[in-house]
């Protein structure tokens, strides 16, 4: 029988250093062999074979593979459905234990339960750790132990907890980096395996530009003043890297906590939505507040198409959608405006918009995307009340005063070629108020 090994399973934590679960595996075990599975249950659903996220992951896995090779080890890279792959691995190797980091999405939780049960039949232990967020699940809860559903009190307790443990050397305990490198000697020493190519999985390289893994101190320092203006480069563009763990949240939260409170607040929103998804998985299927299920969406397909293509005749909405379609990114202010427009002006079910963003956003993350959409539609936890309807014109006047953003993405703006507005703002606003009110009245019986 072969030498017993421990497998560390990488998922949304694609880095070797400051990685909680990987650290525990290296520290507690010997012969640690890293693994990544290109999950067909996810990949087979992607219609776009040039999906930039798949190319990005493939690149990052190749990078990790090279880094591990330098340590005399390798990264096992498999392509298939996780349960099937694990059955095969159990036949090939003598596995003592498996380590990985928590993933809070409903599909991931189901997958991990199934894998844990499979492993337990062979007495293989399965250890999982918090890595993706600063505080998870029940770490920040109300006095009575129930989860917060409103952001402000949650963020206050979050910050108090962060400050509550300072180590002897003056470090914030919860943001301390894990020194993985110290234990690289416990990596399984073996010949490097060949990695499956993008092409072999039916995908191709992307034309989209991947944002940098780092952000200047200047951007974080000025974040509170610049973050609302889509024409300027005033946000970090780190979303994709947080999503796939190519950077550590502890590192960035540490810097943010010193440089800019507003930036730290955004990272807390990320924890907040991950916590909401973990406690209330039903949000992935429908409104957080059940009574909003009664709203009679118009769901006009031609209008949805116009929204997707950036042809609504509302310049700030169209600019946002075109930025998304071209780059895989949309500025946060504009995400709020386009989402509000779809759900309120057009009365299209927020789940249609959620799915479209999920397909296009490089930084797509189920918890934050769902949270953002339910916020905009007024159906969510800490949602904007339904009667607060963004006016796309005044939003543009305020946040894109010089029209720099609009002109960049809608070059025909101001000419005869630009389409007329698909709905009248005042009429759409009144219709929205009426339909929401009727839906809620119906729910209340
Ligand atoms: C309708 C809608 C959909 C959204 N979909 C996503 C999504 O799929 N993935 C995603 O990461 N964010 C999503 N957001 C939140 C936010 O728009 C993006 O995180 C942000 O625009 C990413 O750009 P950035 O990296 O430059 O962020 P920065 O402004 O530099 O913020 C730094 C980081 O903080 C986190 N963050 C910032 N704002 C939020 C927020 N409101 N909620 C949760 N986390 C936040 C992100 O990880 C972000 O990278 C959505 C917001 C809305 C209104």
Short mmCIF file of C-alpha atoms and ligand atoms in Angstrom, two decimals:
data_model
loop_
_atom_site.label_atom_id
_atom_site.label_comp_id
_atom_site.label_asym_id
_atom_site.label_seq_id
_atom_site.Cartn_x
_atom_site.Cartn_y
_atom_site.Cartn_z
CA UNK A 1 0.00 0.00 0.00
CA UNK A 2 1.26 3.52 -0.78
CA UNK A 3 2.43 6.00 1.84
CA UNK A 4 -0.52 7.61 3.70
CA UNK A 5 -1.11 11.18 2.63
CA UNK A 6 -3.28 14.15 3.59
CA UNK A 7 -5.07 16.00 0.84
CA UNK A 8 -5.69 19.74 0.94
CA UNK A 9 -8.58 20.62 -1.35
CA UNK A 10 -8.35 24.15 -2.84
CA UNK A 11 -11.62 25.82 -3.90
CA UNK A 12 -12.16 29.57 -3.40
CA UNK A 13 -8.79 30.07 -1.68
CA UNK A 14 -6.25 29.93 -4.49
CA UNK A 15 -3.08 30.94 -2.65
CA UNK A 16 -0.36 29.04 -0.82
CA UNK A 17 0.33 31.61 1.87
CA UNK A 18 -1.96 32.90 4.63
CA UNK A 19 -4.47 30.15 3.87
CA UNK A 20 -6.19 28.89 7.05
CA UNK A 21 -7.09 25.31 6.11
CA UNK A 22 -3.90 24.70 4.16
CA UNK A 23 -1.92 25.99 7.15
CA UNK A 24 -3.69 23.56 9.50
CA UNK A 25 -3.02 20.66 7.14
CA UNK A 26 0.67 21.53 6.81
CA UNK A 27 1.11 22.11 10.52
CA UNK A 28 -0.79 19.04 11.75
CA UNK A 29 0.07 16.47 9.09
CA UNK A 30 2.87 15.07 6.98
CA UNK A 31 2.79 14.37 3.22
CA UNK A 32 0.23 17.03 2.34
CA UNK A 33 -0.84 16.84 -1.27
CA UNK A 34 -2.78 19.78 -2.76
CA UNK A 35 -5.78 19.16 -5.01
CA UNK A 36 -8.04 21.26 -7.25
CA UNK A 37 -11.13 19.92 -9.01
CA UNK A 38 -12.53 21.63 -12.10
CA UNK A 39 -16.12 20.84 -11.19
CA UNK A 40 -18.21 19.76 -14.16
CA UNK A 41 -21.42 20.37 -12.22
CA UNK A 42 -20.49 24.07 -12.51
CA UNK A 43 -18.53 24.21 -15.77
CA UNK A 44 -21.08 22.33 -17.87
CA UNK A 45 -23.64 25.05 -17.14
CA UNK A 46 -21.47 27.84 -18.57
CA UNK A 47 -22.62 28.62 -22.09
CA UNK A 48 -19.78 31.03 -22.86
CA UNK A 49 -16.71 28.93 -23.66
CA UNK A 50 -14.55 32.06 -23.39
CA UNK A 51 -15.67 32.63 -19.81
CA UNK A 52 -12.91 34.77 -18.31
CA UNK A 53 -13.38 33.26 -14.86
CA UNK A 54 -12.53 29.76 -16.04
CA UNK A 55 -9.42 31.06 -17.84
CA UNK A 56 -8.52 33.02 -14.71
CA UNK A 57 -8.86 29.98 -12.45
CA UNK A 58 -6.83 27.89 -14.89
CA UNK A 59 -4.06 30.49 -14.85
CA UNK A 60 -4.04 30.66 -11.08
CA UNK A 61 -3.94 26.87 -10.76
CA UNK A 62 -1.00 26.77 -13.16
CA UNK A 63 0.74 29.38 -11.00
CA UNK A 64 0.16 27.33 -7.84
CA UNK A 65 1.33 24.22 -9.65
CA UNK A 66 4.62 25.96 -10.51
CA UNK A 67 5.06 27.26 -6.97
CA UNK A 68 4.45 23.77 -5.57
CA UNK A 69 6.87 22.25 -8.08
CA UNK A 70 9.55 24.57 -6.67
CA UNK A 71 8.88 22.90 -3.30
CA UNK A 72 9.32 19.42 -4.76
CA UNK A 73 5.58 18.78 -4.70
CA UNK A 74 2.67 19.15 -7.11
CA UNK A 75 -0.97 20.11 -7.44
CA UNK A 76 -3.32 17.30 -8.39
CA UNK A 77 -5.72 18.81 -10.90
CA UNK A 78 -8.83 16.82 -11.72
CA UNK A 79 -11.79 17.44 -14.03
CA UNK A 80 -15.17 15.90 -13.21
CA UNK A 81 -17.82 15.89 -10.52
CA UNK A 82 -16.40 16.01 -6.98
CA UNK A 83 -17.91 12.77 -5.66
CA UNK A 84 -16.67 10.80 -8.65
CA UNK A 85 -13.20 12.33 -8.38
CA UNK A 86 -13.03 11.55 -4.66
CA UNK A 87 -13.98 7.92 -5.30
CA UNK A 88 -11.10 7.68 -7.78
CA UNK A 89 -8.63 9.38 -5.42
CA UNK A 90 -9.58 6.97 -2.65
CA UNK A 91 -8.66 4.10 -4.95
CA UNK A 92 -5.33 5.64 -6.03
CA UNK A 93 -4.02 6.91 -2.69
CA UNK A 94 -3.98 5.87 0.93
CA UNK A 95 -5.66 8.97 2.32
CA UNK A 96 -5.38 9.65 6.03
CA UNK A 97 -7.25 12.95 6.16
CA UNK A 98 -8.65 15.74 4.03
CA UNK A 99 -8.49 19.46 4.83
CA UNK A 100 -10.32 22.31 3.18
CA UNK A 101 -11.86 25.75 3.84
CA UNK A 102 -15.53 26.57 4.42
CA UNK A 103 -17.74 27.50 1.52
CA UNK A 104 -21.15 28.92 2.47
CA UNK A 105 -23.06 28.50 -0.80
CA UNK A 106 -25.93 25.97 -0.74
CA UNK A 107 -24.44 23.86 -3.55
CA UNK A 108 -21.04 23.82 -1.85
CA UNK A 109 -22.51 22.81 1.49
CA UNK A 110 -24.34 19.91 -0.12
CA UNK A 111 -21.20 18.87 -2.01
CA UNK A 112 -19.09 18.95 1.16
CA UNK A 113 -21.63 16.94 3.15
CA UNK A 114 -21.65 14.28 0.43
CA UNK A 115 -17.83 14.15 0.24
CA UNK A 116 -17.47 14.05 4.04
CA UNK A 117 -19.86 11.10 4.20
CA UNK A 118 -18.02 9.28 1.42
CA UNK A 119 -14.69 9.78 3.20
CA UNK A 120 -16.05 8.75 6.58
CA UNK A 121 -16.94 5.32 5.17
CA UNK A 122 -13.21 4.72 4.80
CA UNK A 123 -12.43 6.37 8.14
CA UNK A 124 -10.85 9.37 6.45
CA UNK A 125 -11.29 12.49 8.54
CA UNK A 126 -12.55 15.71 6.92
CA UNK A 127 -11.45 19.01 8.49
CA UNK A 128 -12.81 22.38 7.41
CA UNK A 129 -11.87 25.94 8.44
CA UNK A 130 -12.90 29.56 8.12
CA UNK A 131 -10.77 31.38 5.57
CA UNK A 132 -12.99 33.29 3.16
CA UNK A 133 -14.31 35.88 5.65
CA UNK A 134 -13.17 37.55 8.87
CA UNK A 135 -16.24 36.50 10.88
CA UNK A 136 -18.57 33.73 9.81
CA UNK A 137 -21.89 32.13 10.72
CA UNK A 138 -22.48 32.63 14.47
CA UNK A 139 -19.42 34.68 15.29
CA UNK A 140 -21.28 38.00 15.15
CA UNK A 141 -24.83 37.57 16.43
CA UNK A 142 -27.37 39.44 18.54
CA UNK A 143 -27.41 39.15 22.32
CA UNK A 144 -29.99 36.35 22.10
CA UNK A 145 -27.81 34.36 19.69
CA UNK A 146 -29.94 34.98 16.59
CA UNK A 147 -28.37 36.37 13.41
CA UNK A 148 -28.47 40.06 12.54
CA UNK A 149 -30.49 40.97 9.48
CA UNK A 150 -29.68 44.69 9.55
CA UNK A 151 -26.21 45.83 8.61
CA UNK A 152 -25.44 48.76 10.96
CA UNK A 153 -25.76 46.95 14.30
CA UNK A 154 -24.01 43.93 12.76
CA UNK A 155 -21.08 46.07 11.66
CA UNK A 156 -20.76 47.66 15.12
CA UNK A 157 -20.51 44.29 16.81
CA UNK A 158 -18.18 43.07 14.03
CA UNK A 159 -15.80 45.99 14.68
CA UNK A 160 -15.96 45.57 18.45
CA UNK A 161 -15.12 41.89 18.09
CA UNK A 162 -12.19 42.68 15.82
CA UNK A 163 -10.76 45.05 18.42
CA UNK A 164 -11.45 42.72 21.32
CA UNK A 165 -8.41 40.50 20.83
CA UNK A 166 -5.01 42.06 20.45
CA UNK A 167 -2.04 39.71 20.68
CA UNK A 168 0.98 40.28 22.92
CA UNK A 169 2.90 41.65 19.96
CA UNK A 170 0.13 44.20 19.31
CA UNK A 171 -1.44 42.43 16.34
CA UNK A 172 -5.18 42.15 15.79
CA UNK A 173 -5.67 38.47 16.52
CA UNK A 174 -8.37 37.89 13.89
CA UNK A 175 -6.27 39.42 11.10
CA UNK A 176 -3.04 37.58 11.88
CA UNK A 177 -1.66 35.96 8.73
CA UNK A 178 -1.12 32.20 8.71
CA UNK A 179 2.59 31.50 8.09
CA UNK A 180 2.07 28.56 5.73
CA UNK A 181 5.62 28.69 4.35
CA UNK A 182 7.02 27.67 7.71
CA UNK A 183 5.58 24.19 7.16
CA UNK A 184 6.15 23.65 3.45
CA UNK A 185 8.50 20.85 4.50
CA UNK A 186 5.36 18.81 5.12
CA UNK A 187 4.29 18.93 1.48
CA UNK A 188 4.16 15.54 -0.20
CA UNK A 189 7.32 15.16 -2.27
CA UNK A 190 6.50 13.81 -5.70
CA UNK A 191 6.98 14.35 -9.41
CA UNK A 192 4.85 17.16 -10.88
CA UNK A 193 1.70 15.99 -12.64
CA UNK A 194 0.62 17.40 -15.97
CA UNK A 195 -2.33 19.79 -15.77
CA UNK A 196 -5.39 19.49 -17.99
CA UNK A 197 -5.54 22.39 -20.49
CA UNK A 198 -8.40 24.84 -20.95
CA UNK A 199 -8.96 23.40 -24.40
CA UNK A 200 -9.29 19.85 -23.07
CA UNK A 201 -12.14 21.12 -20.89
CA UNK A 202 -13.77 22.83 -23.87
CA UNK A 203 -12.83 26.39 -22.89
CA UNK A 204 -10.71 29.08 -24.51
CA UNK A 205 -8.57 31.97 -23.31
CA UNK A 206 -10.37 35.24 -22.68
CA UNK A 207 -10.10 38.68 -24.30
CA UNK A 208 -11.11 40.39 -21.06
CA UNK A 209 -8.51 42.10 -18.90
CA UNK A 210 -8.07 40.62 -15.45
CA UNK A 211 -7.76 43.32 -12.75
CA UNK A 212 -4.53 43.50 -10.76
CA UNK A 213 -4.12 41.50 -7.61
CA UNK A 214 -2.96 44.59 -5.73
CA UNK A 215 -4.32 48.04 -5.04
CA UNK A 216 -2.43 51.25 -4.34
CA UNK A 217 -2.50 52.72 -0.85
CA UNK A 218 -3.77 55.93 -2.45
CA UNK A 219 -6.96 54.26 -3.68
CA UNK A 220 -7.74 52.83 -0.25
CA UNK A 221 -6.82 56.10 1.51
CA UNK A 222 -9.12 58.21 -0.69
CA UNK A 223 -11.79 55.52 -1.04
CA UNK A 224 -14.53 57.37 0.88
CA UNK A 225 -14.20 60.35 -1.46
CA UNK A 226 -13.77 58.57 -4.77
CA UNK A 227 -15.80 55.36 -4.55
CA UNK A 228 -19.09 56.78 -5.86
CA UNK A 229 -17.83 58.18 -9.14
CA UNK A 230 -17.71 55.63 -11.95
CA UNK A 231 -15.68 57.87 -14.28
CA UNK A 232 -12.66 57.70 -12.01
CA UNK A 233 -10.48 54.85 -10.89
CA UNK A 234 -11.59 55.13 -7.28
CA UNK A 235 -12.29 51.58 -6.12
CA UNK A 236 -9.98 48.63 -5.56
CA UNK A 237 -11.17 46.28 -8.33
CA UNK A 238 -10.22 43.42 -6.00
CA UNK A 239 -13.63 41.70 -6.14
CA UNK A 240 -12.46 38.84 -8.36
CA UNK A 241 -9.43 38.19 -6.16
CA UNK A 242 -11.54 38.12 -3.02
CA UNK A 243 -13.95 35.76 -4.75
CA UNK A 244 -11.31 33.19 -5.65
CA UNK A 245 -9.05 33.83 -2.69
CA UNK A 246 -6.08 34.88 -4.79
CA UNK A 247 -5.59 37.48 -2.05
CA UNK A 248 -6.21 37.11 1.65
CA UNK A 249 -9.13 38.96 3.21
CA UNK A 250 -7.15 39.22 6.48
CA UNK A 251 -4.38 41.13 4.76
CA UNK A 252 -6.71 43.60 3.05
CA UNK A 253 -8.92 44.08 6.11
CA UNK A 254 -5.79 44.80 8.12
CA UNK A 255 -4.72 47.52 5.70
CA UNK A 256 -8.25 48.88 5.44
CA UNK A 257 -8.68 49.06 9.18
CA UNK A 258 -5.71 51.41 9.28
CA UNK A 259 -6.25 53.39 6.12
CA UNK A 260 -9.94 53.88 5.52
CA UNK A 261 -13.00 53.05 7.57
CA UNK A 262 -15.34 53.25 4.56
CA UNK A 263 -13.31 50.62 2.72
CA UNK A 264 -13.40 48.41 5.81
CA UNK A 265 -17.20 48.81 5.89
CA UNK A 266 -17.42 47.39 2.37
CA UNK A 267 -15.45 44.35 3.46
CA UNK A 268 -17.90 43.99 6.35
CA UNK A 269 -20.80 44.03 3.84
CA UNK A 270 -19.08 41.06 2.22
CA UNK A 271 -19.01 39.18 5.55
CA UNK A 272 -22.60 40.26 6.21
CA UNK A 273 -23.96 38.78 2.98
CA UNK A 274 -21.92 35.58 3.39
CA UNK A 275 -23.42 35.27 6.88
CA UNK A 276 -26.95 35.90 5.54
CA UNK A 277 -26.56 33.21 2.88
CA UNK A 278 -25.21 30.78 5.40
CA UNK A 279 -28.12 31.34 7.85
CA UNK A 280 -30.89 31.89 5.30
CA UNK A 281 -30.07 29.73 2.27
CA UNK A 282 -33.60 30.33 0.96
CA UNK A 283 -32.42 33.75 -0.34
CA UNK A 284 -30.73 31.91 -3.19
CA UNK A 285 -34.17 30.76 -4.38
CA UNK A 286 -36.44 33.71 -3.64
CA UNK A 287 -37.02 36.86 -1.60
CA UNK A 288 -35.67 37.05 1.94
CA UNK A 289 -39.05 38.48 2.98
CA UNK A 290 -41.75 36.06 1.86
CA UNK A 291 -44.41 38.72 1.34
CA UNK A 292 -42.48 40.08 -1.65
CA UNK A 293 -43.16 36.85 -3.50
CA UNK A 294 -46.59 38.31 -4.30
CA UNK A 295 -45.34 41.12 -6.54
CA UNK A 296 -46.72 40.82 -10.05
CA UNK A 297 -43.61 41.35 -12.15
CA UNK A 298 -44.26 42.44 -15.73
CA UNK A 299 -41.27 40.41 -17.02
CA UNK A 300 -41.38 41.90 -20.51
CA UNK A 301 -38.77 39.99 -22.53
CA UNK A 302 -38.10 42.74 -25.09
CA UNK A 303 -37.46 45.24 -22.29
CA UNK A 304 -35.20 42.75 -20.54
CA UNK A 305 -33.20 42.37 -23.76
CA UNK A 306 -32.89 46.16 -24.08
CA UNK A 307 -31.63 46.34 -20.49
CA UNK A 308 -29.08 43.55 -21.07
CA UNK A 309 -27.77 45.21 -24.21
CA UNK A 310 -27.63 48.70 -22.75
CA UNK A 311 -30.35 50.10 -25.01
CA UNK A 312 -32.92 51.46 -22.59
CA UNK A 313 -32.44 55.11 -23.50
CA UNK A 314 -31.36 55.86 -19.92
CA UNK A 315 -27.69 56.81 -20.41
CA UNK A 316 -26.33 55.83 -16.99
CA UNK A 317 -28.13 52.46 -17.15
CA UNK A 318 -26.90 51.79 -20.68
CA UNK A 319 -23.33 52.80 -19.81
CA UNK A 320 -23.34 50.36 -16.89
CA UNK A 321 -24.68 47.45 -18.90
CA UNK A 322 -22.20 48.05 -21.70
CA UNK A 323 -19.32 48.28 -19.23
CA UNK A 324 -20.45 44.94 -17.81
CA UNK A 325 -20.83 43.26 -21.21
CA UNK A 326 -17.40 44.46 -22.36
CA UNK A 327 -15.23 44.18 -19.26
CA UNK A 328 -16.99 41.80 -16.84
CA UNK A 329 -17.06 44.63 -14.29
CA UNK A 330 -19.57 47.30 -13.32
CA UNK A 331 -19.00 50.07 -10.83
CA UNK A 332 -20.94 49.58 -7.56
CA UNK A 333 -22.93 52.84 -7.85
CA UNK A 334 -24.02 51.79 -11.33
CA UNK A 335 -24.85 48.24 -10.19
CA UNK A 336 -27.32 49.84 -7.78
CA UNK A 337 -28.79 52.09 -10.48
CA UNK A 338 -29.13 49.37 -13.14
CA UNK A 339 -30.60 46.90 -10.62
CA UNK A 340 -33.10 49.45 -9.36
CA UNK A 341 -34.05 50.32 -12.93
CA UNK A 342 -34.70 46.70 -13.90
CA UNK A 343 -36.75 45.85 -10.84
CA UNK A 344 -38.59 49.13 -10.32
CA UNK A 345 -38.84 50.99 -13.63
CA UNK A 346 -39.30 47.85 -15.70
CA UNK A 347 -40.86 45.66 -12.99
CA UNK A 348 -38.78 42.69 -14.04
CA UNK A 349 -38.15 40.02 -11.42
CA UNK A 350 -34.83 40.76 -9.69
CA UNK A 351 -33.84 37.10 -10.20
CA UNK A 352 -33.55 37.71 -13.95
CA UNK A 353 -31.07 40.48 -13.28
CA UNK A 354 -29.29 38.41 -10.65
CA UNK A 355 -28.80 35.59 -13.17
CA UNK A 356 -27.54 37.99 -15.84
CA UNK A 357 -24.97 39.50 -13.47
CA UNK A 358 -23.96 35.98 -12.37
CA UNK A 359 -23.18 35.14 -15.96
CA UNK A 360 -21.22 38.30 -16.70
CA UNK A 361 -19.47 39.55 -13.55
CA UNK A 362 -15.85 38.51 -13.08
CA UNK A 363 -16.31 39.03 -9.36
CA UNK A 364 -19.63 37.16 -9.26
CA UNK A 365 -20.23 35.86 -5.79
CA UNK A 366 -23.58 34.32 -4.96
CA UNK A 367 -23.86 35.89 -1.49
CA UNK A 368 -22.96 39.48 -2.47
CA UNK A 369 -24.76 39.39 -5.81
CA UNK A 370 -27.93 38.06 -4.24
CA UNK A 371 -27.60 40.57 -1.39
CA UNK A 372 -27.12 43.44 -3.85
CA UNK A 373 -30.11 42.44 -5.95
CA UNK A 374 -32.45 41.90 -3.02
CA UNK A 375 -31.31 45.24 -1.61
CA UNK A 376 -32.14 47.00 -4.87
CA UNK A 377 -35.50 45.25 -5.27
CA UNK A 378 -36.46 45.96 -1.68
CA UNK A 379 -37.01 42.27 -0.94
CA UNK A 380 -33.91 41.62 1.13
CA UNK A 381 -32.49 41.86 4.63
CA UNK A 382 -31.27 45.41 4.97
CA UNK A 383 -33.09 46.52 1.85
CA UNK A 384 -33.85 49.95 0.49
CA UNK A 385 -37.60 50.41 1.14
CA UNK A 386 -39.59 49.74 -2.02
CA UNK A 387 -40.92 53.29 -2.23
CA UNK A 388 -37.38 54.69 -2.49
CA UNK A 389 -36.89 54.55 -6.24
CA UNK A 390 -33.61 55.71 -7.75
CA UNK A 391 -34.05 58.45 -10.33
CA UNK A 392 -31.50 57.51 -13.03
CA UNK A 393 -31.29 61.12 -14.24
CA UNK A 394 -30.49 62.68 -10.88
CA UNK A 395 -28.14 59.79 -10.06
CA UNK A 396 -26.23 60.53 -13.28
CA UNK A 397 -26.18 64.28 -12.54
CA UNK A 398 -24.78 63.63 -9.11
CA UNK A 399 -22.28 60.87 -9.77
CA UNK A 400 -21.34 61.44 -13.41
CA UNK A 401 -21.66 65.18 -13.58
CA UNK A 402 -19.21 65.69 -16.46
CA UNK A 403 -20.74 62.65 -18.28
CA UNK A 404 -17.28 61.10 -18.60
CA UNK A 405 -18.56 57.60 -17.77
CA UNK A 406 -21.64 57.88 -19.97
CA UNK A 407 -19.68 59.18 -22.97
CA UNK A 408 -17.09 56.43 -22.60
CA UNK A 409 -19.65 53.64 -22.83
CA UNK A 410 -22.42 55.29 -24.86
CA UNK A 411 -20.54 57.21 -27.55
CA UNK A 412 -23.75 57.98 -29.46
CA UNK A 413 -25.23 59.71 -26.40
CA UNK A 414 -26.49 63.18 -27.36
CA UNK A 415 -26.84 62.31 -31.06
CA UNK A 416 -29.89 61.25 -33.08
CA UNK A 417 -28.60 57.69 -33.05
CA UNK A 418 -29.21 57.26 -29.35
CA UNK A 419 -32.43 55.33 -28.57
CA UNK A 420 -35.36 57.01 -26.86
CA UNK A 421 -36.27 56.07 -23.27
CA UNK A 422 -38.19 52.77 -23.14
CA UNK A 423 -40.29 53.99 -20.23
CA UNK A 424 -41.22 57.39 -18.92
CA UNK A 425 -39.58 57.92 -15.53
CA UNK A 426 -42.62 59.43 -13.81
CA UNK A 427 -45.07 56.87 -15.14
CA UNK A 428 -42.74 53.96 -14.34
CA UNK A 429 -42.26 55.26 -10.83
CA UNK A 430 -45.99 55.47 -10.19
CA UNK A 431 -46.60 52.05 -11.72
CA UNK A 432 -43.92 50.55 -9.50
CA UNK A 433 -45.40 52.04 -6.33
CA UNK A 434 -48.83 50.73 -7.27
CA UNK A 435 -47.67 47.20 -8.14
CA UNK A 436 -45.51 46.81 -5.03
CA UNK A 437 -48.32 48.11 -2.84
CA UNK A 438 -50.82 45.71 -4.39
CA UNK A 439 -48.40 42.77 -4.01
CA UNK A 440 -47.81 43.52 -0.35
CA UNK A 441 -51.52 44.04 0.32
CA UNK A 442 -52.26 40.67 -1.30
CA UNK A 443 -49.61 38.99 0.87
CA UNK A 444 -51.10 40.51 3.99
CA UNK A 445 -54.42 39.10 2.94
C1 LIG B 1 -26.90 44.45 -7.79
C2 LIG B 1 -25.53 44.24 -7.19
C3 LIG B 1 -24.82 43.08 -7.46
C4 LIG B 1 -23.56 42.86 -6.89
N1 LIG B 1 -22.88 41.69 -7.18
C5 LIG B 1 -21.70 41.44 -6.57
C6 LIG B 1 -21.02 40.22 -6.81
O1 LIG B 1 -21.47 39.34 -7.54
N2 LIG B 1 -19.81 40.04 -6.21
C7 LIG B 1 -19.26 40.98 -5.38
O2 LIG B 1 -18.16 40.77 -4.86
N3 LIG B 1 -19.89 42.13 -5.12
C8 LIG B 1 -21.09 42.40 -5.69
N4 LIG B 1 -21.72 43.59 -5.45
C9 LIG B 1 -21.11 44.55 -4.51
C10 LIG B 1 -20.18 45.60 -5.14
O3 LIG B 1 -20.82 46.25 -6.19
C11 LIG B 1 -18.86 45.01 -5.65
O4 LIG B 1 -18.24 44.26 -4.62
C12 LIG B 1 -17.87 46.07 -6.10
O5 LIG B 1 -18.44 46.92 -7.05
C13 LIG B 1 -16.64 45.41 -6.68
O6 LIG B 1 -15.73 46.37 -7.13
P1 LIG B 1 -14.38 46.63 -6.34
O7 LIG B 1 -13.66 45.34 -6.20
O8 LIG B 1 -13.68 47.77 -6.99
O9 LIG B 1 -14.94 47.04 -4.92
P2 LIG B 1 -14.49 48.07 -3.82
O10 LIG B 1 -15.46 49.18 -3.82
O11 LIG B 1 -13.05 48.42 -3.94
O12 LIG B 1 -14.75 47.26 -2.47
C14 LIG B 1 -13.77 46.35 -1.96
C15 LIG B 1 -14.38 44.99 -1.78
O13 LIG B 1 -15.39 45.03 -0.79
C16 LIG B 1 -16.43 44.12 -1.11
N5 LIG B 1 -17.68 44.87 -1.33
C17 LIG B 1 -17.80 46.16 -1.73
N6 LIG B 1 -19.08 46.53 -1.76
C18 LIG B 1 -19.80 45.45 -1.38
C19 LIG B 1 -21.19 45.20 -1.21
N7 LIG B 1 -22.12 46.14 -1.41
N8 LIG B 1 -21.57 43.96 -0.84
C20 LIG B 1 -20.67 42.99 -0.59
N9 LIG B 1 -19.33 43.18 -0.73
C21 LIG B 1 -18.90 44.39 -1.12
C22 LIG B 1 -16.01 43.42 -2.40
O14 LIG B 1 -15.36 42.22 -2.06
C23 LIG B 1 -15.06 44.42 -3.01
O15 LIG B 1 -14.13 43.86 -3.89
C24 LIG B 1 -22.99 43.84 -6.03
C25 LIG B 1 -23.72 45.01 -5.76
C26 LIG B 1 -24.96 45.22 -6.34
C27 LIG B 1 -25.72 46.49 -6.03
#
